[in-house]
Amino acid sequence: MTIPKPEEEQSISSIPQRVTEIPQPEEAPEAKPLLISFERYNRGECQLDGMNPKMAKKALRVVRDVGVNIKAEDDFKKCLPKLEITPINNSGNYRKLYKGLFDLPDAEIKEAKIDYDKGRLFFFLIDRVFYVVAIRESHY
């Protein structure tokens, strides 16, 4: 057995290899699903309370699917092809949905048809946030 010389001891790094590597993010932000916010929820226009339980279950399933599968607006057609989404104007009965959005003049509310003749989800997107405005059993 030989005793190491001080020069040899200094040449060996005491920093483990895993520490010297640059950490990589686990997942790119674009790969994460949208965040769901009820900050702009319009309680006066929502009909979730008292909604047919079957329709309420479908509505909540759509919200869940958005929070799990949708990463960008283009993903709606790919991940939820049966969900028909149309933009709505700030006019007529739809004007009630825009109430409280005066600080967001560019917000474009969209209507997602949960069922053929009933069930509507009203929302808008800003950056990576899906804002739920109202969930209704009937349309306007």
Short mmCIF file of N, CA, C and O in Angstrom, two decimals:
data_model
loop_
_atom_site.label_atom_id
_atom_site.label_comp_id
_atom_site.label_asym_id
_atom_site.label_seq_id
_atom_site.Cartn_x
_atom_site.Cartn_y
_atom_site.Cartn_z
N MET A 1 0.85 -1.16 0.00
CA MET A 1 0.00 0.00 0.00
C MET A 1 0.90 1.23 0.00
O MET A 1 1.83 1.33 0.78
N THR A 2 0.54 2.16 -0.88
CA THR A 2 1.33 3.37 -0.97
C THR A 2 0.53 4.54 -0.43
O THR A 2 -0.69 4.60 -0.58
N ILE A 3 1.23 5.46 0.12
CA ILE A 3 0.60 6.67 0.64
C ILE A 3 0.58 7.69 -0.50
O ILE A 3 1.61 7.98 -1.09
N PRO A 4 -0.61 8.23 -0.81
CA PRO A 4 -0.67 9.19 -1.92
C PRO A 4 0.04 10.48 -1.56
O PRO A 4 0.08 10.92 -0.41
N LYS A 5 0.59 11.09 -2.60
CA LYS A 5 1.27 12.36 -2.43
C LYS A 5 0.23 13.47 -2.46
O LYS A 5 -0.82 13.33 -3.08
N PRO A 6 0.51 14.58 -1.82
CA PRO A 6 -0.44 15.69 -1.80
C PRO A 6 -0.85 16.17 -3.20
O PRO A 6 -1.98 16.55 -3.43
N GLU A 7 0.03 16.13 -4.21
CA GLU A 7 -0.31 16.56 -5.57
C GLU A 7 -1.40 15.67 -6.16
O GLU A 7 -2.29 16.13 -6.85
N GLU A 8 -1.33 14.38 -5.92
CA GLU A 8 -2.31 13.45 -6.45
C GLU A 8 -3.67 13.66 -5.80
O GLU A 8 -4.70 13.54 -6.42
N GLU A 9 -3.71 13.99 -4.52
CA GLU A 9 -4.96 14.23 -3.83
C GLU A 9 -5.68 15.45 -4.41
O GLU A 9 -6.89 15.48 -4.54
N GLN A 10 -4.95 16.47 -4.78
CA GLN A 10 -5.56 17.69 -5.31
C GLN A 10 -6.10 17.47 -6.71
O GLN A 10 -7.02 18.13 -7.13
N SER A 11 -5.52 16.56 -7.46
CA SER A 11 -5.98 16.33 -8.83
C SER A 11 -7.31 15.58 -8.88
O SER A 11 -8.02 15.63 -9.86
N ILE A 12 -7.64 14.87 -7.81
CA ILE A 12 -8.91 14.14 -7.76
C ILE A 12 -9.99 15.11 -7.28
O ILE A 12 -9.87 15.73 -6.23
N SER A 13 -11.05 15.23 -8.07
CA SER A 13 -12.14 16.16 -7.72
C SER A 13 -13.00 15.58 -6.61
O SER A 13 -13.36 14.41 -6.64
N SER A 14 -13.30 16.40 -5.65
CA SER A 14 -14.15 15.95 -4.55
C SER A 14 -15.62 16.26 -4.83
O SER A 14 -16.48 15.95 -4.03
N ILE A 15 -15.92 16.91 -5.96
CA ILE A 15 -17.29 17.24 -6.32
C ILE A 15 -17.87 16.07 -7.13
O ILE A 15 -17.32 15.70 -8.16
N PRO A 16 -18.97 15.51 -6.68
CA PRO A 16 -19.57 14.39 -7.42
C PRO A 16 -20.02 14.83 -8.82
O PRO A 16 -20.40 15.97 -9.04
N GLN A 17 -19.99 13.93 -9.78
CA GLN A 17 -20.34 14.22 -11.17
C GLN A 17 -21.77 14.75 -11.30
O GLN A 17 -22.04 15.67 -12.06
N ARG A 18 -22.72 14.22 -10.56
CA ARG A 18 -24.11 14.64 -10.68
C ARG A 18 -24.31 16.10 -10.27
O ARG A 18 -25.22 16.76 -10.72
N VAL A 19 -23.44 16.62 -9.43
CA VAL A 19 -23.54 18.01 -9.01
C VAL A 19 -23.02 18.95 -10.09
O VAL A 19 -23.49 20.07 -10.24
N THR A 20 -22.07 18.51 -10.86
CA THR A 20 -21.47 19.37 -11.88
C THR A 20 -22.32 19.48 -13.13
O THR A 20 -22.05 20.32 -13.99
N GLU A 21 -23.34 18.66 -13.28
CA GLU A 21 -24.21 18.72 -14.45
C GLU A 21 -25.22 19.84 -14.29
O GLU A 21 -25.70 20.13 -13.20
N ILE A 22 -25.59 20.45 -15.41
CA ILE A 22 -26.59 21.51 -15.41
C ILE A 22 -27.97 20.86 -15.29
O ILE A 22 -28.31 19.99 -16.08
N PRO A 23 -28.77 21.29 -14.31
CA PRO A 23 -30.10 20.67 -14.16
C PRO A 23 -31.01 21.06 -15.33
O PRO A 23 -30.98 22.18 -15.81
N GLN A 24 -31.78 20.10 -15.77
CA GLN A 24 -32.72 20.32 -16.87
C GLN A 24 -34.13 20.35 -16.30
O GLN A 24 -34.44 19.59 -15.38
N PRO A 25 -34.98 21.22 -16.84
CA PRO A 25 -36.37 21.23 -16.35
C PRO A 25 -37.03 19.89 -16.65
O PRO A 25 -36.72 19.24 -17.65
N GLU A 26 -37.92 19.49 -15.77
CA GLU A 26 -38.58 18.21 -15.95
C GLU A 26 -39.43 18.19 -17.20
O GLU A 26 -39.48 17.21 -17.90
N GLU A 27 -40.13 19.30 -17.44
CA GLU A 27 -41.04 19.34 -18.57
C GLU A 27 -41.14 20.78 -19.06
O GLU A 27 -41.22 21.71 -18.25
N ALA A 28 -41.13 20.97 -20.34
CA ALA A 28 -41.26 22.32 -20.90
C ALA A 28 -42.64 22.88 -20.58
O ALA A 28 -43.62 22.12 -20.54
N PRO A 29 -42.76 24.18 -20.33
CA PRO A 29 -44.08 24.76 -20.01
C PRO A 29 -45.13 24.50 -21.09
O PRO A 29 -46.30 24.35 -20.79
N GLU A 30 -44.71 24.43 -22.34
CA GLU A 30 -45.66 24.18 -23.43
C GLU A 30 -46.24 22.78 -23.38
O GLU A 30 -47.25 22.50 -24.00
N ALA A 31 -45.59 21.88 -22.68
CA ALA A 31 -46.07 20.50 -22.59
C ALA A 31 -47.04 20.29 -21.44
O ALA A 31 -47.63 19.22 -21.32
N LYS A 32 -47.22 21.30 -20.61
CA LYS A 32 -48.13 21.18 -19.47
C LYS A 32 -49.54 21.62 -19.87
O LYS A 32 -49.69 22.52 -20.69
N PRO A 33 -50.55 21.03 -19.28
CA PRO A 33 -51.93 21.42 -19.59
C PRO A 33 -52.23 22.85 -19.11
O PRO A 33 -51.51 23.41 -18.30
N LEU A 34 -53.32 23.39 -19.66
CA LEU A 34 -53.76 24.73 -19.26
C LEU A 34 -54.13 24.75 -17.79
O LEU A 34 -54.56 23.74 -17.23
N LEU A 35 -53.98 25.89 -17.17
CA LEU A 35 -54.45 26.08 -15.80
C LEU A 35 -55.91 26.50 -15.88
O LEU A 35 -56.30 27.26 -16.77
N ILE A 36 -56.73 26.05 -14.97
CA ILE A 36 -58.15 26.40 -14.96
C ILE A 36 -58.38 27.39 -13.83
O ILE A 36 -57.96 27.17 -12.70
N SER A 37 -59.07 28.48 -14.18
CA SER A 37 -59.35 29.52 -13.19
C SER A 37 -60.85 29.82 -13.15
O SER A 37 -61.50 29.90 -14.18
N PHE A 38 -61.35 30.00 -11.94
CA PHE A 38 -62.73 30.44 -11.75
C PHE A 38 -62.77 31.88 -11.26
O PHE A 38 -63.77 32.34 -10.73
N GLU A 39 -61.68 32.60 -11.46
CA GLU A 39 -61.58 33.99 -11.03
C GLU A 39 -62.63 34.87 -11.70
O GLU A 39 -63.15 35.79 -11.08
N ARG A 40 -62.98 34.60 -12.94
CA ARG A 40 -63.96 35.40 -13.69
C ARG A 40 -65.31 34.70 -13.79
O ARG A 40 -66.11 34.98 -14.67
N TYR A 41 -65.57 33.79 -12.87
CA TYR A 41 -66.82 33.02 -12.82
C TYR A 41 -67.99 33.96 -12.58
O TYR A 41 -67.98 34.76 -11.66
N ASN A 42 -69.00 33.88 -13.43
CA ASN A 42 -70.18 34.75 -13.34
C ASN A 42 -71.30 33.94 -12.69
O ASN A 42 -72.08 33.27 -13.37
N ARG A 43 -71.39 34.03 -11.39
CA ARG A 43 -72.35 33.23 -10.62
C ARG A 43 -73.79 33.49 -11.05
O ARG A 43 -74.63 32.59 -11.07
N GLY A 44 -74.10 34.73 -11.42
CA GLY A 44 -75.47 35.07 -11.82
C GLY A 44 -75.92 34.40 -13.10
O GLY A 44 -77.11 34.21 -13.33
N GLU A 45 -74.99 34.05 -13.97
CA GLU A 45 -75.33 33.42 -15.24
C GLU A 45 -75.14 31.91 -15.23
O GLU A 45 -75.52 31.22 -16.17
N CYS A 46 -74.54 31.39 -14.19
CA CYS A 46 -74.28 29.95 -14.13
C CYS A 46 -75.51 29.20 -13.65
O CYS A 46 -76.23 29.66 -12.77
N GLN A 47 -75.75 28.03 -14.23
CA GLN A 47 -76.89 27.20 -13.86
C GLN A 47 -76.44 25.84 -13.31
O GLN A 47 -77.20 24.88 -13.33
N LEU A 48 -75.21 25.77 -12.84
CA LEU A 48 -74.70 24.49 -12.35
C LEU A 48 -75.50 24.00 -11.14
O LEU A 48 -75.79 22.82 -11.03
N ASP A 49 -75.89 24.93 -10.26
CA ASP A 49 -76.76 24.55 -9.13
C ASP A 49 -78.14 24.18 -9.69
O ASP A 49 -78.73 24.95 -10.42
N GLY A 50 -78.60 23.01 -9.37
CA GLY A 50 -79.91 22.59 -9.85
C GLY A 50 -79.90 21.98 -11.23
O GLY A 50 -80.94 21.64 -11.78
N MET A 51 -78.73 21.84 -11.82
CA MET A 51 -78.62 21.26 -13.15
C MET A 51 -78.90 19.76 -13.08
O MET A 51 -78.62 19.11 -12.07
N ASN A 52 -79.45 19.24 -14.14
CA ASN A 52 -79.66 17.80 -14.27
C ASN A 52 -78.33 17.10 -13.93
O ASN A 52 -77.30 17.45 -14.48
N PRO A 53 -78.33 16.13 -13.01
CA PRO A 53 -77.07 15.49 -12.60
C PRO A 53 -76.26 14.90 -13.76
O PRO A 53 -75.04 14.98 -13.76
N LYS A 54 -76.94 14.36 -14.76
CA LYS A 54 -76.24 13.80 -15.90
C LYS A 54 -75.52 14.90 -16.68
O LYS A 54 -74.38 14.73 -17.10
N MET A 55 -76.19 16.05 -16.86
CA MET A 55 -75.60 17.17 -17.58
C MET A 55 -74.46 17.78 -16.77
O MET A 55 -73.43 18.15 -17.31
N ALA A 56 -74.63 17.88 -15.45
CA ALA A 56 -73.58 18.42 -14.58
C ALA A 56 -72.33 17.54 -14.65
O ALA A 56 -71.21 18.04 -14.70
N LYS A 57 -72.53 16.24 -14.68
CA LYS A 57 -71.40 15.31 -14.77
C LYS A 57 -70.67 15.49 -16.10
O LYS A 57 -69.44 15.51 -16.13
N LYS A 58 -71.41 15.67 -17.20
CA LYS A 58 -70.78 15.91 -18.50
C LYS A 58 -69.99 17.22 -18.49
O LYS A 58 -68.89 17.29 -19.02
N ALA A 59 -70.57 18.26 -17.89
CA ALA A 59 -69.91 19.57 -17.84
C ALA A 59 -68.60 19.48 -17.06
O ALA A 59 -67.56 20.00 -17.50
N LEU A 60 -68.64 18.83 -15.92
CA LEU A 60 -67.43 18.71 -15.11
C LEU A 60 -66.39 17.81 -15.78
O LEU A 60 -65.19 18.02 -15.63
N ARG A 61 -66.84 16.83 -16.55
CA ARG A 61 -65.92 15.98 -17.30
C ARG A 61 -65.18 16.80 -18.36
O ARG A 61 -63.98 16.61 -18.56
N VAL A 62 -65.90 17.73 -19.01
CA VAL A 62 -65.25 18.60 -20.00
C VAL A 62 -64.20 19.48 -19.33
O VAL A 62 -63.08 19.61 -19.83
N VAL A 63 -64.54 20.06 -18.18
CA VAL A 63 -63.57 20.89 -17.46
C VAL A 63 -62.36 20.06 -17.06
O VAL A 63 -61.21 20.50 -17.20
N ARG A 64 -62.58 18.85 -16.59
CA ARG A 64 -61.48 17.96 -16.22
C ARG A 64 -60.60 17.65 -17.44
O ARG A 64 -59.37 17.70 -17.36
N ASP A 65 -61.23 17.34 -18.58
CA ASP A 65 -60.47 17.02 -19.79
C ASP A 65 -59.63 18.20 -20.25
O ASP A 65 -58.51 18.01 -20.74
N VAL A 66 -60.14 19.40 -20.10
CA VAL A 66 -59.37 20.59 -20.46
C VAL A 66 -58.14 20.67 -19.56
O VAL A 66 -57.03 20.91 -20.03
N GLY A 67 -58.32 20.47 -18.27
CA GLY A 67 -57.21 20.55 -17.33
C GLY A 67 -56.19 19.45 -17.45
O GLY A 67 -55.07 19.57 -16.96
N VAL A 68 -56.55 18.37 -18.12
CA VAL A 68 -55.63 17.23 -18.25
C VAL A 68 -55.00 17.18 -19.65
O VAL A 68 -53.81 16.91 -19.78
N ASN A 69 -55.80 17.43 -20.69
CA ASN A 69 -55.34 17.18 -22.06
C ASN A 69 -55.00 18.41 -22.89
O ASN A 69 -54.25 18.29 -23.86
N ILE A 70 -55.55 19.56 -22.58
CA ILE A 70 -55.39 20.72 -23.45
C ILE A 70 -54.17 21.53 -23.03
O ILE A 70 -54.07 21.99 -21.90
N LYS A 71 -53.24 21.71 -23.98
CA LYS A 71 -52.02 22.46 -23.72
C LYS A 71 -52.02 23.79 -24.48
O LYS A 71 -51.33 24.72 -24.11
N ALA A 72 -52.82 23.87 -25.55
CA ALA A 72 -52.96 25.09 -26.35
C ALA A 72 -54.34 25.06 -26.99
O ALA A 72 -54.99 24.02 -27.06
N GLU A 73 -54.78 26.20 -27.49
CA GLU A 73 -56.13 26.28 -28.06
C GLU A 73 -56.32 25.32 -29.23
O GLU A 73 -57.40 24.79 -29.44
N ASP A 74 -55.27 25.06 -29.98
CA ASP A 74 -55.36 24.15 -31.12
C ASP A 74 -55.65 22.71 -30.68
O ASP A 74 -56.13 21.91 -31.48
N ASP A 75 -55.38 22.37 -29.44
CA ASP A 75 -55.59 21.01 -28.95
C ASP A 75 -57.05 20.64 -28.78
O ASP A 75 -57.38 19.46 -28.66
N PHE A 76 -57.96 21.63 -28.76
CA PHE A 76 -59.37 21.31 -28.59
C PHE A 76 -59.84 20.39 -29.71
O PHE A 76 -60.52 19.40 -29.47
N LYS A 77 -59.50 20.69 -30.96
CA LYS A 77 -59.93 19.87 -32.10
C LYS A 77 -59.30 18.49 -32.06
O LYS A 77 -59.92 17.50 -32.41
N LYS A 78 -58.05 18.42 -31.61
CA LYS A 78 -57.33 17.16 -31.59
C LYS A 78 -57.72 16.28 -30.41
O LYS A 78 -57.96 15.08 -30.58
N CYS A 79 -57.81 16.87 -29.22
CA CYS A 79 -58.05 16.08 -28.00
C CYS A 79 -59.53 15.93 -27.63
O CYS A 79 -59.90 14.96 -26.98
N LEU A 80 -60.34 16.92 -28.00
CA LEU A 80 -61.78 16.88 -27.69
C LEU A 80 -62.57 17.17 -28.97
O LEU A 80 -63.26 18.19 -29.08
N PRO A 81 -62.48 16.28 -29.96
CA PRO A 81 -63.09 16.56 -31.28
C PRO A 81 -64.62 16.69 -31.26
O PRO A 81 -65.18 17.37 -32.11
N LYS A 82 -65.29 16.07 -30.30
CA LYS A 82 -66.76 16.16 -30.25
C LYS A 82 -67.25 17.46 -29.62
O LYS A 82 -68.41 17.79 -29.73
N LEU A 83 -66.34 18.20 -28.99
CA LEU A 83 -66.71 19.44 -28.32
C LEU A 83 -66.73 20.57 -29.36
O LEU A 83 -65.70 20.95 -29.88
N GLU A 84 -67.92 21.07 -29.66
CA GLU A 84 -68.06 22.14 -30.64
C GLU A 84 -67.87 23.49 -29.94
O GLU A 84 -68.58 23.81 -28.99
N ILE A 85 -66.89 24.25 -30.41
CA ILE A 85 -66.56 25.53 -29.79
C ILE A 85 -66.78 26.65 -30.80
O ILE A 85 -66.29 26.58 -31.93
N THR A 86 -67.54 27.68 -30.36
CA THR A 86 -67.79 28.83 -31.22
C THR A 86 -67.61 30.12 -30.41
O THR A 86 -67.98 30.17 -29.24
N PRO A 87 -67.03 31.15 -31.03
CA PRO A 87 -66.91 32.43 -30.34
C PRO A 87 -68.27 33.11 -30.25
O PRO A 87 -69.13 32.92 -31.12
N ILE A 88 -68.48 33.89 -29.20
CA ILE A 88 -69.74 34.62 -29.06
C ILE A 88 -69.43 36.12 -28.98
O ILE A 88 -68.35 36.52 -28.56
N ASN A 89 -70.38 36.91 -29.41
CA ASN A 89 -70.22 38.37 -29.41
C ASN A 89 -70.77 38.98 -28.14
O ASN A 89 -71.66 38.42 -27.49
N ASN A 90 -70.30 40.16 -27.84
CA ASN A 90 -70.77 40.92 -26.68
C ASN A 90 -72.04 41.67 -27.09
O ASN A 90 -72.06 42.90 -27.18
N SER A 91 -73.10 40.91 -27.36
CA SER A 91 -74.36 41.51 -27.78
C SER A 91 -75.52 40.60 -27.37
O SER A 91 -75.33 39.42 -27.08
N GLY A 92 -76.72 41.15 -27.37
CA GLY A 92 -77.91 40.38 -27.03
C GLY A 92 -77.83 39.80 -25.64
O GLY A 92 -77.31 40.41 -24.71
N ASN A 93 -78.34 38.59 -25.48
CA ASN A 93 -78.33 37.92 -24.18
C ASN A 93 -76.92 37.55 -23.72
O ASN A 93 -76.68 37.39 -22.53
N TYR A 94 -76.00 37.41 -24.67
CA TYR A 94 -74.62 37.07 -24.31
C TYR A 94 -73.92 38.21 -23.59
O TYR A 94 -72.90 38.01 -22.94
N ARG A 95 -74.46 39.42 -23.68
CA ARG A 95 -73.85 40.58 -23.03
C ARG A 95 -73.69 40.35 -21.52
O ARG A 95 -72.75 40.83 -20.90
N LYS A 96 -74.60 39.57 -20.94
CA LYS A 96 -74.55 39.29 -19.50
C LYS A 96 -73.26 38.56 -19.12
O LYS A 96 -72.75 38.71 -18.02
N LEU A 97 -72.75 37.74 -20.03
CA LEU A 97 -71.53 36.99 -19.76
C LEU A 97 -70.31 37.89 -19.71
O LEU A 97 -69.33 37.59 -19.02
N TYR A 98 -70.34 39.00 -20.45
CA TYR A 98 -69.21 39.93 -20.48
C TYR A 98 -69.21 40.88 -19.29
O TYR A 98 -68.24 41.61 -19.09
N LYS A 99 -70.28 40.86 -18.51
CA LYS A 99 -70.36 41.72 -17.34
C LYS A 99 -69.22 41.36 -16.38
O LYS A 99 -69.00 40.19 -16.07
N GLY A 100 -68.50 42.35 -15.92
CA GLY A 100 -67.37 42.11 -15.02
C GLY A 100 -66.05 41.90 -15.73
O GLY A 100 -65.03 41.67 -15.09
N LEU A 101 -66.05 41.99 -17.06
CA LEU A 101 -64.80 41.83 -17.82
C LEU A 101 -64.34 43.15 -18.42
O LEU A 101 -63.59 43.16 -19.39
N PHE A 102 -64.79 44.27 -17.87
CA PHE A 102 -64.45 45.58 -18.41
C PHE A 102 -62.94 45.82 -18.40
O PHE A 102 -62.43 46.55 -19.24
N ASP A 103 -62.21 45.20 -17.49
CA ASP A 103 -60.76 45.37 -17.43
C ASP A 103 -60.02 44.48 -18.44
O ASP A 103 -58.81 44.58 -18.59
N LEU A 104 -60.78 43.63 -19.13
CA LEU A 104 -60.21 42.75 -20.17
C LEU A 104 -60.97 42.98 -21.49
O LEU A 104 -61.72 42.11 -21.93
N PRO A 105 -60.80 44.14 -22.11
CA PRO A 105 -61.60 44.45 -23.30
C PRO A 105 -61.34 43.50 -24.48
O PRO A 105 -62.20 43.35 -25.35
N ASP A 106 -60.20 42.85 -24.52
CA ASP A 106 -59.88 41.94 -25.63
C ASP A 106 -60.28 40.49 -25.36
O ASP A 106 -60.05 39.63 -26.20
N ALA A 107 -60.86 40.22 -24.21
CA ALA A 107 -61.27 38.84 -23.90
C ALA A 107 -62.37 38.41 -24.85
O ALA A 107 -63.36 39.11 -25.03
N GLU A 108 -62.18 37.26 -25.45
CA GLU A 108 -63.17 36.71 -26.38
C GLU A 108 -63.77 35.46 -25.75
O GLU A 108 -63.11 34.43 -25.64
N ILE A 109 -65.01 35.59 -25.31
CA ILE A 109 -65.67 34.44 -24.69
C ILE A 109 -66.10 33.47 -25.78
O ILE A 109 -66.58 33.87 -26.84
N LYS A 110 -65.90 32.20 -25.49
CA LYS A 110 -66.29 31.14 -26.42
C LYS A 110 -67.30 30.23 -25.73
O LYS A 110 -67.32 30.11 -24.51
N GLU A 111 -68.12 29.62 -26.56
CA GLU A 111 -69.16 28.71 -26.08
C GLU A 111 -68.79 27.30 -26.51
O GLU A 111 -68.56 27.04 -27.69
N ALA A 112 -68.72 26.39 -25.56
CA ALA A 112 -68.49 24.98 -25.85
C ALA A 112 -69.79 24.24 -25.62
O ALA A 112 -70.36 24.30 -24.53
N LYS A 113 -70.27 23.57 -26.66
CA LYS A 113 -71.51 22.80 -26.54
C LYS A 113 -71.18 21.45 -25.90
O LYS A 113 -70.50 20.62 -26.49
N ILE A 114 -71.69 21.27 -24.70
CA ILE A 114 -71.43 20.04 -23.97
C ILE A 114 -72.31 18.91 -24.49
O ILE A 114 -71.89 17.77 -24.58
N ASP A 115 -73.54 19.25 -24.86
CA ASP A 115 -74.48 18.29 -25.40
C ASP A 115 -75.12 18.93 -26.63
O ASP A 115 -74.99 20.12 -26.86
N TYR A 116 -75.86 18.17 -27.41
CA TYR A 116 -76.42 18.69 -28.66
C TYR A 116 -77.37 19.85 -28.45
O TYR A 116 -77.23 20.90 -29.05
N ASP A 117 -78.35 19.69 -27.59
CA ASP A 117 -79.36 20.74 -27.42
C ASP A 117 -79.29 21.41 -26.06
O ASP A 117 -79.95 22.41 -25.82
N LYS A 118 -78.50 20.89 -25.15
CA LYS A 118 -78.37 21.47 -23.81
C LYS A 118 -76.92 21.44 -23.39
O LYS A 118 -76.10 20.76 -23.98
N GLY A 119 -76.64 22.17 -22.34
CA GLY A 119 -75.30 22.15 -21.76
C GLY A 119 -74.32 23.02 -22.50
O GLY A 119 -73.94 22.72 -23.63
N ARG A 120 -73.95 24.13 -21.86
CA ARG A 120 -73.00 25.05 -22.45
C ARG A 120 -71.95 25.44 -21.42
O ARG A 120 -72.26 25.66 -20.25
N LEU A 121 -70.72 25.52 -21.86
CA LEU A 121 -69.61 25.99 -21.05
C LEU A 121 -69.09 27.26 -21.72
O LEU A 121 -68.73 27.23 -22.90
N PHE A 122 -69.07 28.36 -20.99
CA PHE A 122 -68.58 29.63 -21.51
C PHE A 122 -67.23 29.92 -20.87
O PHE A 122 -67.08 29.84 -19.64
N PHE A 123 -66.24 30.25 -21.70
CA PHE A 123 -64.87 30.43 -21.21
C PHE A 123 -64.10 31.39 -22.11
O PHE A 123 -64.56 31.74 -23.21
N PHE A 124 -62.94 31.81 -21.65
CA PHE A 124 -61.99 32.51 -22.50
C PHE A 124 -60.59 32.12 -22.05
O PHE A 124 -60.38 31.64 -20.93
N LEU A 125 -59.63 32.29 -22.96
CA LEU A 125 -58.23 31.93 -22.70
C LEU A 125 -57.36 33.18 -22.72
O LEU A 125 -57.49 34.02 -23.62
N ILE A 126 -56.48 33.28 -21.74
CA ILE A 126 -55.44 34.30 -21.75
C ILE A 126 -54.16 33.58 -21.36
O ILE A 126 -54.07 32.97 -20.29
N ASP A 127 -53.17 33.67 -22.24
CA ASP A 127 -51.91 32.96 -22.07
C ASP A 127 -52.20 31.48 -21.87
O ASP A 127 -52.78 30.85 -22.73
N ARG A 128 -51.86 30.93 -20.75
CA ARG A 128 -52.07 29.49 -20.51
C ARG A 128 -53.14 29.25 -19.46
O ARG A 128 -53.15 28.22 -18.80
N VAL A 129 -54.05 30.22 -19.33
CA VAL A 129 -55.10 30.09 -18.31
C VAL A 129 -56.47 30.00 -18.99
O VAL A 129 -56.81 30.81 -19.85
N PHE A 130 -57.24 28.99 -18.60
CA PHE A 130 -58.59 28.73 -19.09
C PHE A 130 -59.54 29.28 -18.04
O PHE A 130 -59.67 28.71 -16.96
N TYR A 131 -60.17 30.42 -18.35
CA TYR A 131 -61.09 31.07 -17.40
C TYR A 131 -62.51 30.59 -17.65
O TYR A 131 -63.06 30.81 -18.73
N VAL A 132 -63.11 29.95 -16.67
CA VAL A 132 -64.50 29.51 -16.76
C VAL A 132 -65.38 30.70 -16.38
O VAL A 132 -65.22 31.27 -15.30
N VAL A 133 -66.29 31.08 -17.28
CA VAL A 133 -67.20 32.20 -17.02
C VAL A 133 -68.52 31.67 -16.48
O VAL A 133 -69.04 32.17 -15.49
N ALA A 134 -69.08 30.66 -17.13
CA ALA A 134 -70.35 30.09 -16.69
C ALA A 134 -70.54 28.70 -17.27
O ALA A 134 -70.01 28.38 -18.34
N ILE A 135 -71.31 27.90 -16.57
CA ILE A 135 -71.75 26.59 -17.06
C ILE A 135 -73.26 26.61 -16.97
O ILE A 135 -73.83 26.85 -15.91
N ARG A 136 -73.91 26.40 -18.10
CA ARG A 136 -75.37 26.49 -18.16
C ARG A 136 -75.97 25.21 -18.72
O ARG A 136 -75.37 24.57 -19.57
N GLU A 137 -77.17 24.91 -18.26
CA GLU A 137 -77.89 23.76 -18.82
C GLU A 137 -78.55 24.15 -20.12
O GLU A 137 -78.62 23.39 -21.07
N SER A 138 -79.04 25.38 -20.20
CA SER A 138 -79.68 25.86 -21.42
C SER A 138 -78.81 26.91 -22.08
O SER A 138 -77.99 27.54 -21.43
N HIS A 139 -79.00 27.10 -23.38
CA HIS A 139 -78.27 28.15 -24.06
C HIS A 139 -79.15 29.40 -24.13
O HIS A 139 -80.33 29.38 -23.82
N TYR A 140 -78.56 30.51 -24.54
CA TYR A 140 -79.31 31.76 -24.60
C TYR A 140 -80.18 31.81 -25.83
O TYR A 140 -79.89 31.28 -26.86
#
